[in-house]
Tab-separated table of C-alpha atoms in Angstrom:
chain	number	residue	atom	x	y	z
A	7	THR	CA	-7.893	-8.772	27.200
A	8	ALA	CA	-4.549	-7.577	26.998
A	9	LEU	CA	-6.467	-3.785	27.062
A	10	GLU	CA	-8.061	-5.191	30.653
A	11	SER	CA	-4.215	-6.039	32.053
A	12	ALA	CA	-2.915	-2.987	34.949
A	13	PRO	CA	-0.001	-1.689	33.459
A	14	VAL	CA	-2.077	-1.148	29.790
A	15	ARG	CA	-5.125	0.571	32.133
A	16	SER	CA	-3.100	3.000	34.034
A	17	ALA	CA	-1.017	3.673	30.004
A	18	MET	CA	-4.672	4.373	28.719
A	19	ALA	CA	-5.877	7.177	31.526
A	20	GLY	CA	-7.265	9.870	30.125
A	21	MET	CA	-7.363	9.177	26.498
A	22	ASN	CA	-10.106	8.908	23.663
A	23	ILE	CA	-10.003	4.682	22.954
A	24	GLU	CA	-12.257	2.412	22.157
A	25	VAL	CA	-12.449	-1.093	21.195
A	26	ILE	CA	-13.741	-2.181	17.828
A	27	ASP	CA	-14.289	-6.323	16.649
A	28	GLY	CA	-13.084	-6.573	13.284
A	29	PRO	CA	-14.655	-8.724	10.336
A	30	ARG	CA	-11.107	-10.696	11.251
A	31	ALA	CA	-11.734	-11.062	7.242
A	32	GLY	CA	-8.049	-9.704	6.950
A	33	ALA	CA	-5.653	-6.811	7.845
A	34	PHE	CA	-7.936	-3.971	4.602
A	35	ALA	CA	-11.118	-5.732	5.443
A	36	ASN	CA	-10.753	-4.461	9.231
A	37	LEU	CA	-9.307	-0.970	8.123
A	38	ARG	CA	-12.635	-0.522	6.033
A	39	HIS	CA	-14.861	-1.617	8.919
A	40	LEU	CA	-13.059	0.811	11.360
A	41	LEU	CA	-13.844	3.328	8.455
A	42	GLN	CA	-17.317	2.541	8.241
A	43	VAL	CA	-17.941	3.316	11.950
A	44	TRP	CA	-15.262	6.053	12.042
A	45	ARG	CA	-17.784	7.750	9.257
A	46	GLY	CA	-15.365	10.989	8.668
A	47	SER	CA	-15.733	12.312	12.314
A	48	THR	CA	-12.496	13.849	11.840
A	49	GLN	CA	-10.529	15.510	9.502
A	50	LEU	CA	-7.829	13.576	9.792
A	51	VAL	CA	-7.202	9.335	9.770
A	52	HIS	CA	-4.308	7.827	10.751
A	53	PHE	CA	-4.322	3.393	11.193
A	54	LEU	CA	-0.763	2.187	12.904
A	55	LEU	CA	-0.859	-1.293	12.361
A	56	ASP	CA	0.607	-4.284	14.421
A	57	ASP	CA	3.861	-4.306	12.633
A	58	ASP	CA	4.845	-0.589	12.878
A	59	ILE	CA	6.522	1.589	15.244
A	60	ILE	CA	5.937	5.723	14.445
A	61	TYR	CA	8.295	8.618	16.046
A	62	PRO	CA	7.138	10.725	19.383
A	63	GLU	CA	7.667	13.414	16.286
A	64	PHE	CA	5.176	11.292	13.419
A	65	TYR	CA	2.107	12.582	14.320
A	66	GLU	CA	3.952	16.811	14.693
A	67	ARG	CA	5.572	16.421	11.148
A	68	HIS	CA	2.249	15.010	9.129
A	69	LEU	CA	0.177	17.815	10.922
A	70	ALA	CA	2.370	20.762	10.016
A	71	VAL	CA	2.508	19.038	5.664
A	72	HIS	CA	-1.586	18.606	6.544
A	73	ALA	CA	-1.976	22.765	7.644
A	74	ALA	CA	-0.400	24.144	4.743
A	75	GLY	CA	-3.794	22.523	2.586
A	76	SER	CA	-2.359	21.419	-0.143
A	77	VAL	CA	-1.749	17.492	0.289
A	78	ASP	CA	-4.670	15.330	0.815
A	79	CYS	CA	-2.652	12.119	1.573
A	80	SER	CA	1.628	13.129	4.141
A	81	VAL	CA	3.522	9.614	3.454
A	82	SER	CA	6.748	9.834	5.394
A	83	ARG	CA	10.246	7.564	4.412
A	84	ARG	CA	10.933	4.506	7.267
A	85	TRP	CA	13.211	1.508	8.253
A	86	THR	CA	12.747	-2.098	8.131
A	87	SER	CA	14.098	-4.053	11.430
A	88	ILE	CA	14.029	-6.921	12.743
A	89	GLU	CA	11.327	-8.090	15.144
A	90	ALA	CA	13.069	-6.600	17.969
A	91	GLY	CA	13.101	-2.864	16.740
A	92	LEU	CA	16.613	-2.730	15.233
A	93	PRO	CA	16.704	-1.225	12.161
A	94	VAL	CA	18.401	-3.812	9.304
A	95	GLY	CA	17.752	-1.376	6.086
A	96	ARG	CA	14.803	1.189	4.765
A	97	LEU	CA	13.284	1.018	1.271
A	98	PRO	CA	14.996	1.913	-1.688
A	99	VAL	CA	13.364	5.500	-2.900
A	100	PRO	CA	14.440	6.965	-6.191
A	101	GLU	CA	17.762	8.776	-6.583
A	102	SER	CA	15.824	11.636	-6.607
A	103	VAL	CA	14.050	12.336	-3.837
A	104	ALA	CA	17.111	10.122	-1.720
A	105	ARG	CA	19.459	13.698	-2.914
A	106	ASP	CA	16.821	15.332	-2.368
A	107	PRO	CA	17.957	18.274	0.447
A	108	GLN	CA	13.928	19.157	1.447
A	109	ARG	CA	12.644	17.801	4.193
A	110	VAL	CA	8.894	17.728	2.244
A	111	LEU	CA	8.226	17.514	-1.519
A	112	SER	CA	5.286	17.358	-3.413
A	113	LEU	CA	5.019	13.758	-5.315
A	114	GLY	CA	2.515	13.812	-8.335
A	115	SER	CA	0.930	11.136	-9.298
A	116	ASP	CA	3.416	11.120	-13.311
A	117	PHE	CA	6.656	10.507	-11.196
A	118	LEU	CA	4.818	8.494	-8.454
A	119	PHE	CA	3.411	5.408	-11.473
A	120	VAL	CA	6.086	5.685	-13.055
A	121	THR	CA	9.117	4.800	-9.983
A	122	THR	CA	7.293	2.145	-8.493
A	123	LEU	CA	4.936	-0.094	-11.046
A	124	PRO	CA	7.145	-0.986	-13.535
A	125	ALA	CA	9.574	-2.392	-10.863
A	126	CYS	CA	7.213	-3.123	-9.109
A	127	ASN	CA	8.424	-1.599	-5.957
A	128	ASN	CA	6.457	0.047	-3.085
A	129	TRP	CA	8.872	2.614	-1.273
A	130	LEU	CA	6.123	4.440	-0.002
A	131	GLY	CA	5.670	2.434	2.485
A	132	GLU	CA	2.102	0.931	4.083
A	133	LEU	CA	-0.511	3.200	5.499
A	134	SER	CA	0.760	3.117	9.430
A	135	HIS	CA	3.086	5.581	7.989
A	136	ALA	CA	0.122	7.839	6.088
A	137	VAL	CA	-1.825	10.918	7.162
A	138	PHE	CA	-4.924	10.618	4.634
A	139	ASN	CA	-7.502	13.586	5.074
A	140	HIS	CA	-11.651	12.445	5.781
A	141	GLU	CA	-12.228	13.447	1.502
A	142	ILE	CA	-10.572	10.325	0.602
A	143	SER	CA	-10.703	7.882	2.910
A	144	GLY	CA	-13.489	6.264	0.257
A	145	LEU	CA	-10.695	5.454	-2.229
A	146	LEU	CA	-9.957	2.814	0.478
A	147	GLU	CA	-13.595	1.131	1.186
A	148	GLU	CA	-13.515	0.467	-3.045
A	149	PRO	CA	-9.824	0.144	-3.717
A	150	ARG	CA	-9.932	0.223	-7.115
A	151	LEU	CA	-8.312	2.354	-9.375
A	152	ALA	CA	-9.852	2.805	-13.444
A	153	GLY	CA	-12.304	0.331	-12.715
A	154	ILE	CA	-9.983	-2.026	-11.523
A	155	SER	CA	-9.422	-3.958	-8.275
A	156	PHE	CA	-6.287	-3.430	-6.640
A	157	GLU	CA	-7.201	-6.022	-3.491
A	158	GLY	CA	-3.779	-7.606	-2.366
A	159	LEU	CA	-1.562	-3.905	-2.874
A	160	GLY	CA	-3.977	-1.906	-0.403
A	161	ASP	CA	-1.055	0.889	0.764
A	162	ILE	CA	0.287	2.331	-2.927
A	163	GLY	CA	-3.175	1.599	-4.349
A	164	PHE	CA	-4.739	4.157	-2.212
A	165	PHE	CA	-1.318	6.191	-2.974
A	166	LEU	CA	-1.426	6.020	-6.633
A	167	SER	CA	-5.441	6.386	-6.528
A	168	ALA	CA	-4.752	9.671	-4.237
A	169	SER	CA	-2.187	11.171	-6.228
A	170	LEU	CA	-4.330	11.685	-9.024
A	171	ARG	CA	-6.727	14.156	-6.861
A	172	LYS	CA	-3.601	15.673	-5.641
A	173	PRO	CA	-0.003	15.445	-5.106
A	174	ILE	CA	1.244	13.155	-2.174
A	175	GLY	CA	3.377	15.319	0.586
A	176	PHE	CA	6.218	12.922	0.713
A	177	LEU	CA	8.048	13.948	4.340
A	178	ASN	CA	11.462	12.670	3.427
A	179	ASP	CA	13.309	11.371	7.354
A	180	PRO	CA	12.169	7.813	8.538
A	181	LEU	CA	9.405	9.030	11.673
A	182	GLY	CA	9.144	4.945	12.205
A	183	TYR	CA	10.033	2.050	11.006
A	184	PHE	CA	8.266	-2.148	9.897
A	185	ARG	CA	9.190	-4.535	11.824
A	186	LEU	CA	9.824	-8.459	10.194
A	187	ASN	CA	8.536	-11.243	11.767
A	188	PRO	CA	8.249	-14.894	10.539
A	189	ALA	CA	3.777	-14.516	11.027
A	190	GLN	CA	3.668	-11.600	8.786
A	191	ASN	CA	1.393	-12.549	5.405
A	192	THR	CA	4.331	-11.299	3.600
A	193	GLN	CA	6.075	-13.584	4.885
A	194	GLN	CA	4.272	-16.997	3.908
A	195	SER	CA	5.377	-17.777	-0.011
A	196	SER	CA	2.054	-19.521	-0.035
A	197	SER	CA	-0.446	-18.136	0.919
A	198	ARG	CA	-3.776	-16.376	-0.793
A	199	ASP	CA	-2.358	-13.398	0.850
A	200	PHE	CA	1.085	-13.585	-1.174
A	201	LYS	CA	-0.638	-14.473	-4.748
A	202	THR	CA	-2.539	-11.657	-4.626
A	203	CYS	CA	-0.241	-9.192	-4.119
A	204	HIS	CA	1.758	-10.840	-6.878
A	205	LEU	CA	-1.535	-10.557	-9.153
A	206	ALA	CA	-2.144	-6.671	-7.841
A	207	TRP	CA	0.737	-5.608	-9.592
A	208	ILE	CA	-0.096	-6.775	-12.466
A	209	ALA	CA	-3.909	-5.324	-12.344
A	210	LEU	CA	-2.181	-1.434	-10.950
A	211	GLY	CA	0.217	-1.996	-14.437
A	212	LEU	CA	-2.989	-2.087	-16.258
A	213	ALA	CA	-4.444	0.992	-14.926
A	214	ALA	CA	-1.922	2.500	-15.405
A	215	ARG	CA	-2.282	1.771	-18.578
A	216	ARG	CA	-6.157	2.208	-19.478
A	217	LEU	CA	-4.485	6.031	-17.317
A	218	ASN	CA	-2.168	6.986	-19.956
A	219	LYS	CA	-0.265	7.306	-17.179
A	220	LEU	CA	2.464	4.284	-17.854
A	221	GLN	CA	4.339	3.996	-21.142
A	222	PRO	CA	3.427	0.772	-23.719
A	223	GLU	CA	7.602	-0.005	-22.665
A	224	GLN	CA	6.215	1.256	-18.400
A	225	ALA	CA	3.597	-1.638	-18.462
A	226	THR	CA	5.689	-4.266	-20.574
A	227	GLN	CA	8.200	-3.888	-17.503
A	228	CYS	CA	5.835	-4.669	-15.196
A	229	PHE	CA	4.150	-6.984	-16.280
A	230	ARG	CA	7.876	-8.735	-16.970
A	231	THR	CA	9.115	-8.606	-13.241
A	232	SER	CA	5.372	-9.134	-11.565
A	233	GLY	CA	5.370	-12.409	-14.153
A	234	ALA	CA	8.865	-13.775	-13.554
A	235	LEU	CA	8.355	-13.869	-9.956
A	236	MET	CA	4.736	-15.233	-9.959
A	237	MET	CA	5.834	-18.158	-12.240
A	238	LYS	CA	8.907	-18.674	-10.598
A	239	ARG	CA	7.111	-18.960	-7.196
A	240	PHE	CA	3.665	-20.523	-8.447
A	241	GLY	CA	4.106	-22.142	-11.316
A	242	ASP	CA	3.780	-25.028	-10.326
A	243	ASP	CA	0.003	-24.121	-8.687
A	244	ALA	CA	-3.403	-25.271	-10.233
A	245	GLY	CA	-5.046	-22.073	-9.659
A	246	MET	CA	-2.667	-19.420	-9.995
A	247	GLY	CA	-1.951	-21.900	-13.547
A	248	PRO	CA	-4.295	-19.269	-15.292
A	249	PHE	CA	-2.859	-16.408	-14.462
A	250	CYS	CA	1.245	-17.573	-15.665
A	251	GLU	CA	-0.249	-18.705	-18.656
A	252	LEU	CA	-1.087	-15.998	-20.132
A	253	VAL	CA	2.547	-13.356	-18.983
A	254	PRO	CA	3.991	-14.381	-22.020
A	255	ALA	CA	1.380	-12.917	-23.949
A	256	LEU	CA	0.360	-9.813	-21.942
A	257	VAL	CA	4.594	-8.955	-21.760
A	258	ARG	CA	4.238	-8.660	-26.336
A	259	GLY	CA	0.973	-6.159	-25.623
A	260	ASP	CA	-1.786	-8.197	-26.163
A	261	ALA	CA	-5.036	-6.713	-25.481
A	262	ALA	CA	-6.676	-9.827	-25.493
A	263	ALA	CA	-4.554	-11.181	-22.779
A	264	GLY	CA	-5.454	-8.075	-20.641
A	265	GLU	CA	-8.737	-8.457	-20.678
A	266	ARG	CA	-8.870	-12.060	-20.598
A	267	PHE	CA	-6.478	-11.433	-16.894
A	268	LEU	CA	-8.954	-9.190	-16.228
A	269	GLU	CA	-11.920	-11.613	-16.333
A	270	LEU	CA	-10.123	-13.645	-14.428
A	271	TRP	CA	-8.456	-11.959	-11.431
A	272	GLU	CA	-12.663	-9.694	-10.696
A	273	ALA	CA	-13.234	-13.956	-9.878
A	274	PHE	CA	-10.703	-14.796	-7.846
A	275	ILE	CA	-10.970	-10.891	-5.470
A	276	ARG	CA	-14.721	-12.552	-5.478
A	277	SER	CA	-13.723	-15.782	-4.476
A	278	GLN	CA	-11.940	-15.044	-1.538
């Protein structure tokens, strides 16, 4: 393997590195497998995925936030780059966050739910740009919010779940970047992972409505936004047809449509 090459062995000298074979059943299955091996043996956890780069001061800045003892999870801003590492953009954070002069913000669940779910905008980013403590690791092992699975959107689902316990510590500076490449799951528009992601926005919207974290009109916006994209991209997909048919009723606020969606959603998740 690459880790056995001479240059890499030299770079790893003196480092505590263990290679663990994963289940090869998707990225989050690998993360959950690692959590089971880790078993809470350290106070803090960070996952660095192969599409992501963190800056040298990443750990220093995140540790300082956790040292204050007021957060379970810290998240830092990040750039988006081409595969070679050249920054080409960044996530559209809310205007109130972008203009805040503070470098570390305490963001509660009320703010996070309404700034992410209605527009289906995960402006917080990925797990690679977060550090969390062992007390909330179970939120990744059982990815449910209000009893509803958020499989397919494990990052934002985890952040929202964590925010229900304590505010998220948001570092308002880019401390890394996410590299785009054509082989990523998010670039495979016909893949099951891509479909799951679209469905998960509606599932999260239903969970937030169940928790009274979204007003009816905000939940409707979530269903309308994700539903429109879903019908545009998968309207001719037989497997997605039952979900697409429910979108108009979900937008109307039909409770029966929400229950039917969840029945189909749970069956879809179990079939993976």
